[in-house]
Amino acid sequence: MNKKGFIFDLDGVIVDTAKYHFLAWKKLANDIGIDFTETQNEELKGVSRVKSLEKILSWGNKELTQDEFMKLMAKKNNDYLHHISQMDENEILPDVPQKINYLKEKKQPVALGSASKNARVILQKVNLIQYFNAIVDGNDVVKAKPDPEVFLNAAKAIEIPPERCVVFEDSVAGIQAAKKAAMMAIGIGDKEVLFEADFVFKSFEDITTEFIEQIIEN
Ligand code: BG6
Ligand code: MG
């Protein structure tokens, strides 16, 4: 039987948490006198918490002590945790459970490969955690996307060679990480933005079961 490894990013692929990251970063930036727009938020997609704060500070030409930096990181996360505390199944993006179910029916291993340190909490809240054969998140890696570490660790955890893994990603950094890992990269989002991906779909609703079947077989 053919087996491929299917690795899902979390934020922007399984759930639309970008809006909560945006609210939390915006509050933090504005509190320290830095403007923060939705366009800038796009640049933070897939980017680790540390790197995100570094970027915001550089946009505002602000330098902080290590202590202040750590305090702001904690503040942002508390705010974010407050936003996600109310999450439930309704926040799963369209057709994601159906596609995961299909992969499970076909006995394909499914893993999570996310930069977020809150990944497990979110998967529990939306009641999807039990579908994953492995979860690799921001707590398990040293190097952030576009480094391939998170996806290589996920492949190892499900015991599928990287060349036989398929990554679903909504961020440029994530697509680059998948390609560096020698995996097939499927972009979820805008073709123009995710042009480095092997395939791009607007949403999981546009991915047919025939398409997935072909990936499994070839
Ligand atoms: C990524 C998000 O999945 O996780 C980023 O796209 C976020 O916006 C990063 O900064 C880290 O997440 P967290 O939950 O650990 O702050
Ligand atoms: Mg993402």
mmCIF file of C-alpha atoms and ligand atoms in Angstrom:
data_model
loop_
_atom_site.group_PDB
_atom_site.id
_atom_site.type_symbol
_atom_site.label_atom_id
_atom_site.label_comp_id
_atom_site.label_asym_id
_atom_site.label_seq_id
_atom_site.Cartn_x
_atom_site.Cartn_y
_atom_site.Cartn_z
ATOM 1 C CA MET A 1 0.000 0.000 0.000
ATOM 2 C CA ASN A 2 1.220 3.496 -0.845
ATOM 3 C CA LYS A 3 1.805 5.852 2.015
ATOM 4 C CA LYS A 4 2.506 9.541 1.974
ATOM 5 C CA GLY A 5 2.906 11.802 4.980
ATOM 6 C CA PHE A 6 0.508 14.737 5.165
ATOM 7 C CA ILE A 7 1.758 17.644 7.258
ATOM 8 C CA PHE A 8 -0.590 20.494 8.110
ATOM 9 C CA ASP A 9 0.372 23.965 9.263
ATOM 10 C CA LEU A 10 -2.117 25.227 11.876
ATOM 11 C CA ASP A 11 -2.674 28.995 11.811
ATOM 12 C CA GLY A 12 -4.325 29.979 8.520
ATOM 13 C CA VAL A 13 -4.629 26.374 7.308
ATOM 14 C CA ILE A 14 -6.740 24.595 9.923
ATOM 15 C CA VAL A 15 -8.062 27.638 11.784
ATOM 16 C CA ASP A 16 -8.224 31.347 11.038
ATOM 17 C CA THR A 17 -6.233 32.546 14.034
ATOM 18 C CA ALA A 18 -4.435 35.274 12.062
ATOM 19 C CA LYS A 19 -7.168 37.688 13.170
ATOM 20 C CA TYR A 20 -6.381 37.009 16.845
ATOM 21 C CA HIS A 21 -2.636 37.324 16.320
ATOM 22 C CA PHE A 22 -3.389 40.628 14.571
ATOM 23 C CA LEU A 23 -5.505 41.983 17.435
ATOM 24 C CA ALA A 24 -2.912 41.020 20.042
ATOM 25 C CA TRP A 25 0.067 42.406 18.080
ATOM 26 C CA LYS A 26 -1.815 45.593 17.202
ATOM 27 C CA LYS A 27 -2.668 46.289 20.837
ATOM 28 C CA LEU A 28 0.916 45.684 21.889
ATOM 29 C CA ALA A 29 2.394 47.805 19.081
ATOM 30 C CA ASN A 30 -0.015 50.682 19.657
ATOM 31 C CA ASP A 31 0.626 50.577 23.418
ATOM 32 C CA ILE A 32 4.307 51.284 22.787
ATOM 33 C CA GLY A 33 3.562 53.917 20.136
ATOM 34 C CA ILE A 34 4.089 51.855 16.977
ATOM 35 C CA ASP A 35 1.580 51.751 14.113
ATOM 36 C CA PHE A 36 0.524 48.304 12.987
ATOM 37 C CA THR A 37 -1.514 47.564 9.879
ATOM 38 C CA GLU A 38 -3.141 44.457 8.401
ATOM 39 C CA THR A 39 -0.560 44.547 5.601
ATOM 40 C CA GLN A 40 2.219 44.324 8.167
ATOM 41 C CA ASN A 41 0.348 41.467 9.829
ATOM 42 C CA GLU A 42 0.614 39.543 6.524
ATOM 43 C CA GLU A 43 4.389 39.653 6.923
ATOM 44 C CA LEU A 44 4.108 37.971 10.305
ATOM 45 C CA LYS A 45 2.257 34.904 9.035
ATOM 46 C CA GLY A 46 4.223 31.752 9.807
ATOM 47 C CA VAL A 47 6.834 33.832 11.631
ATOM 48 C CA SER A 48 7.755 32.838 15.218
ATOM 49 C CA ARG A 49 6.710 34.956 18.197
ATOM 50 C CA VAL A 50 10.264 36.217 18.807
ATOM 51 C CA LYS A 51 10.839 37.114 15.148
ATOM 52 C CA SER A 52 7.424 38.815 14.973
ATOM 53 C CA LEU A 53 8.238 41.124 17.878
ATOM 54 C CA GLU A 54 11.684 41.852 16.429
ATOM 55 C CA LYS A 55 10.029 42.894 13.168
ATOM 56 C CA ILE A 56 7.459 45.136 14.872
ATOM 57 C CA LEU A 57 10.201 46.848 16.904
ATOM 58 C CA SER A 58 12.289 47.399 13.785
ATOM 59 C CA TRP A 59 9.270 48.917 11.950
ATOM 60 C CA GLY A 60 8.910 51.331 14.882
ATOM 61 C CA ASN A 61 12.670 51.921 15.207
ATOM 62 C CA LYS A 62 12.503 50.840 18.810
ATOM 63 C CA GLU A 63 15.122 49.069 20.860
ATOM 64 C CA LEU A 64 14.339 47.255 24.092
ATOM 65 C CA THR A 65 16.305 45.580 26.851
ATOM 66 C CA GLN A 66 16.100 41.797 26.987
ATOM 67 C CA ASP A 67 13.880 42.101 30.043
ATOM 68 C CA GLU A 68 11.426 44.477 28.341
ATOM 69 C CA PHE A 69 11.415 42.235 25.278
ATOM 70 C CA MET A 70 10.481 39.171 27.342
ATOM 71 C CA LYS A 71 7.747 41.090 29.137
ATOM 72 C CA LEU A 72 6.178 42.182 25.840
ATOM 73 C CA MET A 73 6.312 38.619 24.513
ATOM 74 C CA ALA A 74 4.428 37.398 27.581
ATOM 75 C CA LYS A 75 1.945 40.264 27.294
ATOM 76 C CA LYS A 76 1.198 39.481 23.656
ATOM 77 C CA ASN A 77 0.703 35.817 24.409
ATOM 78 C CA ASN A 78 -1.619 36.487 27.349
ATOM 79 C CA ASP A 79 -3.723 38.688 25.156
ATOM 80 C CA TYR A 80 -3.705 36.064 22.374
ATOM 81 C CA LEU A 81 -4.657 33.301 24.837
ATOM 82 C CA HIS A 82 -7.561 35.437 25.949
ATOM 83 C CA HIS A 83 -8.764 35.724 22.328
ATOM 84 C CA ILE A 84 -8.461 31.988 21.652
ATOM 85 C CA SER A 85 -10.055 30.935 24.941
ATOM 86 C CA GLN A 86 -13.486 31.078 23.310
ATOM 87 C CA MET A 87 -12.552 29.048 20.217
ATOM 88 C CA ASP A 88 -14.538 25.963 19.234
ATOM 89 C CA GLU A 89 -15.233 23.746 16.187
ATOM 90 C CA ASN A 90 -16.936 26.641 14.413
ATOM 91 C CA GLU A 91 -13.564 28.223 13.774
ATOM 92 C CA ILE A 92 -12.218 25.327 11.731
ATOM 93 C CA LEU A 93 -11.714 26.458 8.146
ATOM 94 C CA PRO A 94 -14.093 24.972 5.529
ATOM 95 C CA ASP A 95 -13.638 21.329 4.579
ATOM 96 C CA VAL A 96 -10.599 20.729 6.785
ATOM 97 C CA PRO A 97 -12.187 17.941 8.912
ATOM 98 C CA GLN A 98 -13.558 16.262 5.776
ATOM 99 C CA LYS A 99 -10.111 16.223 4.145
ATOM 100 C CA ILE A 100 -8.403 14.965 7.306
ATOM 101 C CA ASN A 101 -11.054 12.257 7.638
ATOM 102 C CA TYR A 102 -10.500 11.212 4.046
ATOM 103 C CA LEU A 103 -6.750 10.867 4.671
ATOM 104 C CA LYS A 104 -7.406 8.809 7.791
ATOM 105 C CA GLU A 105 -9.800 6.541 5.863
ATOM 106 C CA LYS A 106 -7.016 6.004 3.344
ATOM 107 C CA LYS A 107 -4.659 5.124 6.220
ATOM 108 C CA GLN A 108 -2.352 8.029 5.504
ATOM 109 C CA PRO A 109 -0.332 9.424 8.420
ATOM 110 C CA VAL A 110 -1.222 12.999 9.337
ATOM 111 C CA ALA A 111 1.037 15.381 11.275
ATOM 112 C CA LEU A 112 0.997 18.963 12.443
ATOM 113 C CA GLY A 113 3.953 21.228 11.657
ATOM 114 C CA SER A 114 3.354 24.609 13.265
ATOM 115 C CA ALA A 115 5.472 27.498 14.549
ATOM 116 C CA SER A 116 2.964 28.119 17.319
ATOM 117 C CA LYS A 117 3.626 27.239 20.929
ATOM 118 C CA ASN A 118 -0.151 27.246 21.419
ATOM 119 C CA ALA A 119 -0.837 24.573 18.797
ATOM 120 C CA ARG A 120 -1.948 21.814 21.169
ATOM 121 C CA VAL A 121 -4.323 24.096 23.056
ATOM 122 C CA ILE A 122 -5.951 25.206 19.807
ATOM 123 C CA LEU A 123 -6.246 21.667 18.400
ATOM 124 C CA GLN A 124 -7.910 20.623 21.641
ATOM 125 C CA LYS A 125 -10.312 23.536 21.573
ATOM 126 C CA VAL A 126 -11.462 22.802 18.041
ATOM 127 C CA ASN A 127 -11.566 19.092 18.830
ATOM 128 C CA LEU A 128 -9.173 17.901 16.120
ATOM 129 C CA ILE A 129 -6.198 16.793 18.206
ATOM 130 C CA GLN A 130 -7.113 13.100 18.091
ATOM 131 C CA TYR A 131 -6.662 12.958 14.296
ATOM 132 C CA PHE A 132 -2.953 13.721 14.377
ATOM 133 C CA ASN A 133 -0.386 10.923 14.429
ATOM 134 C CA ALA A 134 2.253 13.468 15.444
ATOM 135 C CA ILE A 135 2.367 17.090 16.535
ATOM 136 C CA VAL A 136 5.491 19.181 16.061
ATOM 137 C CA ASP A 137 5.111 22.799 17.151
ATOM 138 C CA GLY A 138 7.019 25.855 18.292
ATOM 139 C CA ASN A 139 8.042 24.090 21.503
ATOM 140 C CA ASP A 140 9.898 21.383 19.591
ATOM 141 C CA VAL A 141 12.100 23.383 17.250
ATOM 142 C CA VAL A 142 15.095 25.663 17.506
ATOM 143 C CA LYS A 143 14.917 27.167 14.027
ATOM 144 C CA ALA A 144 11.845 28.962 12.723
ATOM 145 C CA LYS A 145 10.330 28.629 9.220
ATOM 146 C CA PRO A 146 11.675 29.117 6.492
ATOM 147 C CA ASP A 147 14.062 26.661 8.102
ATOM 148 C CA PRO A 148 12.782 23.135 7.335
ATOM 149 C CA GLU A 149 13.349 21.822 10.898
ATOM 150 C CA VAL A 150 9.658 21.706 11.899
ATOM 151 C CA PHE A 151 8.641 19.701 8.815
ATOM 152 C CA LEU A 152 11.666 17.385 8.946
ATOM 153 C CA ASN A 153 10.840 16.609 12.587
ATOM 154 C CA ALA A 154 7.217 15.939 11.651
ATOM 155 C CA ALA A 155 8.288 13.560 8.855
ATOM 156 C CA LYS A 156 10.554 11.721 11.277
ATOM 157 C CA ALA A 157 7.753 11.461 13.836
ATOM 158 C CA ILE A 158 5.407 9.785 11.340
ATOM 159 C CA GLU A 159 8.285 7.736 9.863
ATOM 160 C CA ILE A 160 7.803 8.886 6.283
ATOM 161 C CA PRO A 161 10.810 10.074 4.228
ATOM 162 C CA PRO A 162 10.688 13.839 3.487
ATOM 163 C CA GLU A 163 10.389 13.236 -0.304
ATOM 164 C CA ARG A 164 7.126 11.381 0.391
ATOM 165 C CA CYS A 165 5.656 14.169 2.513
ATOM 166 C CA VAL A 166 3.116 16.790 1.464
ATOM 167 C CA VAL A 167 2.793 20.084 3.341
ATOM 168 C CA PHE A 168 -0.288 22.322 3.496
ATOM 169 C CA GLU A 169 0.773 25.912 4.205
ATOM 170 C CA ASP A 170 -0.636 29.426 4.017
ATOM 171 C CA SER A 171 2.603 31.371 4.533
ATOM 172 C CA VAL A 172 5.531 32.161 2.261
ATOM 173 C CA ALA A 173 8.006 31.165 5.000
ATOM 174 C CA GLY A 174 6.200 27.834 5.379
ATOM 175 C CA ILE A 175 6.212 27.064 1.649
ATOM 176 C CA GLN A 176 9.938 27.827 1.551
ATOM 177 C CA ALA A 177 10.496 25.549 4.554
ATOM 178 C CA ALA A 178 8.607 22.699 2.847
ATOM 179 C CA LYS A 179 10.626 23.077 -0.368
ATOM 180 C CA LYS A 180 13.901 23.142 1.595
ATOM 181 C CA ALA A 181 12.782 19.901 3.222
ATOM 182 C CA ALA A 182 12.330 18.389 -0.299
ATOM 183 C CA MET A 183 8.582 18.005 0.297
ATOM 184 C CA MET A 184 5.621 18.767 -1.935
ATOM 185 C CA ALA A 185 4.241 22.174 -0.927
ATOM 186 C CA ILE A 186 0.546 22.897 -1.308
ATOM 187 C CA GLY A 187 -0.350 26.533 -0.722
ATOM 188 C CA ILE A 188 -3.674 27.475 0.815
ATOM 189 C CA GLY A 189 -4.345 31.072 -0.165
ATOM 190 C CA ASP A 190 -3.341 33.421 -2.923
ATOM 191 C CA LYS A 191 -1.449 32.079 -5.992
ATOM 192 C CA GLU A 192 0.429 35.346 -6.475
ATOM 193 C CA VAL A 193 1.723 35.296 -2.907
ATOM 194 C CA LEU A 194 2.437 31.565 -2.645
ATOM 195 C CA PHE A 195 4.023 31.225 -6.103
ATOM 196 C CA GLU A 196 6.832 29.012 -4.771
ATOM 197 C CA ALA A 197 4.342 26.249 -3.945
ATOM 198 C CA ASP A 198 3.816 23.207 -6.197
ATOM 199 C CA PHE A 199 0.052 23.776 -6.154
ATOM 200 C CA VAL A 200 -2.112 26.539 -4.698
ATOM 201 C CA PHE A 201 -5.783 26.337 -3.701
ATOM 202 C CA LYS A 202 -7.900 29.112 -2.249
ATOM 203 C CA SER A 203 -9.316 26.721 0.331
ATOM 204 C CA PHE A 204 -9.619 23.011 1.093
ATOM 205 C CA GLU A 205 -13.037 23.176 -0.578
ATOM 206 C CA ASP A 206 -11.210 23.504 -3.897
ATOM 207 C CA ILE A 207 -9.147 20.359 -3.360
ATOM 208 C CA THR A 208 -10.877 17.310 -4.806
ATOM 209 C CA THR A 209 -10.590 13.809 -3.383
ATOM 210 C CA GLU A 210 -9.309 12.734 -6.841
ATOM 211 C CA PHE A 211 -6.429 15.152 -6.421
ATOM 212 C CA ILE A 212 -5.551 13.704 -3.009
ATOM 213 C CA GLU A 213 -5.952 10.174 -4.374
ATOM 214 C CA GLN A 214 -3.423 10.976 -7.120
ATOM 215 C CA ILE A 215 -0.932 12.321 -4.610
ATOM 216 C CA ILE A 216 -1.235 9.154 -2.551
ATOM 217 C CA GLU A 217 -0.762 6.917 -5.606
ATOM 218 C CA ASN A 218 2.113 8.740 -7.357
HETATM 219 C C1 BG6 B 1 2.433 30.820 13.395
HETATM 220 C C2 BG6 B 1 1.611 32.064 13.102
HETATM 221 O O1 BG6 B 1 1.702 29.674 13.072
HETATM 222 O O2 BG6 B 1 2.782 30.772 14.775
HETATM 223 C C3 BG6 B 1 2.363 33.303 13.560
HETATM 224 O O3 BG6 B 1 1.349 32.139 11.721
HETATM 225 C C4 BG6 B 1 2.739 33.170 15.029
HETATM 226 O O4 BG6 B 1 1.562 34.441 13.352
HETATM 227 C C5 BG6 B 1 3.540 31.891 15.238
HETATM 228 O O5 BG6 B 1 3.531 34.280 15.449
HETATM 229 C C6 BG6 B 1 3.888 31.661 16.712
HETATM 230 O O6 BG6 B 1 2.709 31.454 17.421
HETATM 231 P P1 BG6 B 1 2.532 31.506 18.989
HETATM 232 O O7 BG6 B 1 1.127 31.014 19.196
HETATM 233 O O8 BG6 B 1 3.546 30.570 19.587
HETATM 234 O O9 BG6 B 1 2.756 32.908 19.426
HETATM 235 MG MG MG B 2 0.120 29.470 8.892
#
